[in-house]
Short mmCIF file of C-alpha atoms in Angstrom, two decimals:
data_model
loop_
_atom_site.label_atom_id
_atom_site.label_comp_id
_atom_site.label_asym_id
_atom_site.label_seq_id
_atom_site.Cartn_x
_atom_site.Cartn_y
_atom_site.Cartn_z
CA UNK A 92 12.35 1.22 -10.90
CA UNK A 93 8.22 0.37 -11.70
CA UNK A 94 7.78 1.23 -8.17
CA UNK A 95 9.63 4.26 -8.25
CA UNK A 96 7.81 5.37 -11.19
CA UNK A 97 4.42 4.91 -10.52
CA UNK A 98 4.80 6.66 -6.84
CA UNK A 99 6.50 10.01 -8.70
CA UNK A 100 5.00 12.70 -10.37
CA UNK A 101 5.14 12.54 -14.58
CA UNK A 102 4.35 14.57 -17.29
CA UNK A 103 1.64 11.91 -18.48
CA UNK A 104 -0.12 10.74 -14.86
CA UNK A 105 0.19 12.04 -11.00
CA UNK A 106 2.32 10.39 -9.02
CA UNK A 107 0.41 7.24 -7.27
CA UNK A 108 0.18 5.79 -3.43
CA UNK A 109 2.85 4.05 -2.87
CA UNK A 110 0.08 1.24 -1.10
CA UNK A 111 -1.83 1.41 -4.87
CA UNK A 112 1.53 1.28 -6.22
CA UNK A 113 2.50 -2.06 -4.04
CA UNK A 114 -0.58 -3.70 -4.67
CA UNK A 115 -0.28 -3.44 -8.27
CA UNK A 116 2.94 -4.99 -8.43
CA UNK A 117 1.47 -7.66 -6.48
CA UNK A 118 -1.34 -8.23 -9.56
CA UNK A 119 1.50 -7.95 -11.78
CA UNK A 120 3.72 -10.43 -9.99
CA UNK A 121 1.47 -12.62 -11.53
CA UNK A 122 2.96 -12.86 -15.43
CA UNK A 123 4.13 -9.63 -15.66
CA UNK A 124 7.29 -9.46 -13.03
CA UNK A 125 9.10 -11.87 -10.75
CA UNK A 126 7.31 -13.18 -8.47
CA UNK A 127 10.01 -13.94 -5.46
CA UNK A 128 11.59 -10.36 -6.13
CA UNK A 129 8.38 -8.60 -5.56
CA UNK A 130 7.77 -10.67 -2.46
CA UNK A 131 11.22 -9.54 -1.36
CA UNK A 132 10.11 -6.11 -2.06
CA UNK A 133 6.91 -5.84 -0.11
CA UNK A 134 7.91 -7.95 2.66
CA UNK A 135 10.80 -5.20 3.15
CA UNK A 136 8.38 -1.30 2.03
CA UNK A 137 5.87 -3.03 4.14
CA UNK A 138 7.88 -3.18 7.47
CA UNK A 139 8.41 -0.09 8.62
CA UNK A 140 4.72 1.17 7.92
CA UNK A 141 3.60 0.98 11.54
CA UNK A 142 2.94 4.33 13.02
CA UNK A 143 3.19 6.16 9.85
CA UNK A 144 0.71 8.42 9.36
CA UNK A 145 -1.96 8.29 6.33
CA UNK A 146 -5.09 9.81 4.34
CA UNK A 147 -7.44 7.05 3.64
CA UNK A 148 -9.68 7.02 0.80
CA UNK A 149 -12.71 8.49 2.76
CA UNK A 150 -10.74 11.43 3.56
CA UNK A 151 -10.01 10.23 7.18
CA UNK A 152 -6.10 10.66 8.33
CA UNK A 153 -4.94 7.93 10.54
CA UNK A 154 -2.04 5.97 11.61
CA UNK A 155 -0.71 2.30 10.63
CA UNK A 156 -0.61 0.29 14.26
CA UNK A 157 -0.57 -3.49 12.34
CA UNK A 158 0.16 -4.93 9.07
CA UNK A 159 -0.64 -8.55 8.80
CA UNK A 160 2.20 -10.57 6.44
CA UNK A 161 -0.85 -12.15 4.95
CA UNK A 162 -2.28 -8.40 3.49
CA UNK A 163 0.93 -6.31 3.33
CA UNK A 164 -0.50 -3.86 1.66
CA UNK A 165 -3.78 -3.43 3.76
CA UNK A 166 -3.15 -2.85 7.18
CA UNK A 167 -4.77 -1.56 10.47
CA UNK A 168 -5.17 1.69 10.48
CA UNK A 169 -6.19 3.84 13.94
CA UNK A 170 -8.60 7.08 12.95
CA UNK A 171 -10.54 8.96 15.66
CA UNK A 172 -10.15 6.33 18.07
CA UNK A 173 -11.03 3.62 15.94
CA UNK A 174 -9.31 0.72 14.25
CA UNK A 175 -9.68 0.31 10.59
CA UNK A 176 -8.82 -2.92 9.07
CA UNK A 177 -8.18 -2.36 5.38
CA UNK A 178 -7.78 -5.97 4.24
CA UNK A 179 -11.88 -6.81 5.26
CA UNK A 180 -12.56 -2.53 4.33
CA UNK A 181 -12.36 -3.28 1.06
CA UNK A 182 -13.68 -0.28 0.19
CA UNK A 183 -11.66 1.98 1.83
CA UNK A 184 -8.29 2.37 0.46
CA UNK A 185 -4.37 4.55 1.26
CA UNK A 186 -4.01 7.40 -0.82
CA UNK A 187 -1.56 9.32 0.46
CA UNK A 188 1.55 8.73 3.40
#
């Protein structure tokens, strides 16, 4: 349901990336929810990212090819013939699917 919410539209904020989305779950896994049920969670969203197409944060548009189990939420993104890895891009984040 927190998921669902933050990645729809609302009166009172836009809706979110669902990989901004994930990742804050993850933060909040950590007092705030469950722990083992938002594992569960990511582990399953996260699986069928690869080849899905995205808009990174730099305004590139690329496609998932890997997502390491260690950094669910920041994978390997291909864009103009090169490989992006998110999880050591720091900087560079999804924003839209």
């Amino acid at each position: 349901d927190v998921y669902h919410a933050m990645c729809s539209d609302r009166v009172y904020q836009k809706a979110k990336s669902p990989y901004v989305v994930v990742e804050q779950l993850v933060q909040d896994s950590f007092g705030k929810l469950d722990p083992s049920i938002v594992h569960t969670f990511v582990d399953g969203i996260t699986q069928f990212a690869v080849g899905t197409l995205v808009e990174l944060s730099d305004g590139t548009i690329g496609k998932i090819v890997f997502t390491d189990k260690k950094h669910p939420t920041r994978p390997m993104v291909e864009t103009g013939g090169h490989i992006v890895n998110l999880a050591e891009s720091r900087h560079v984040s999804i924003v839209k699917v």
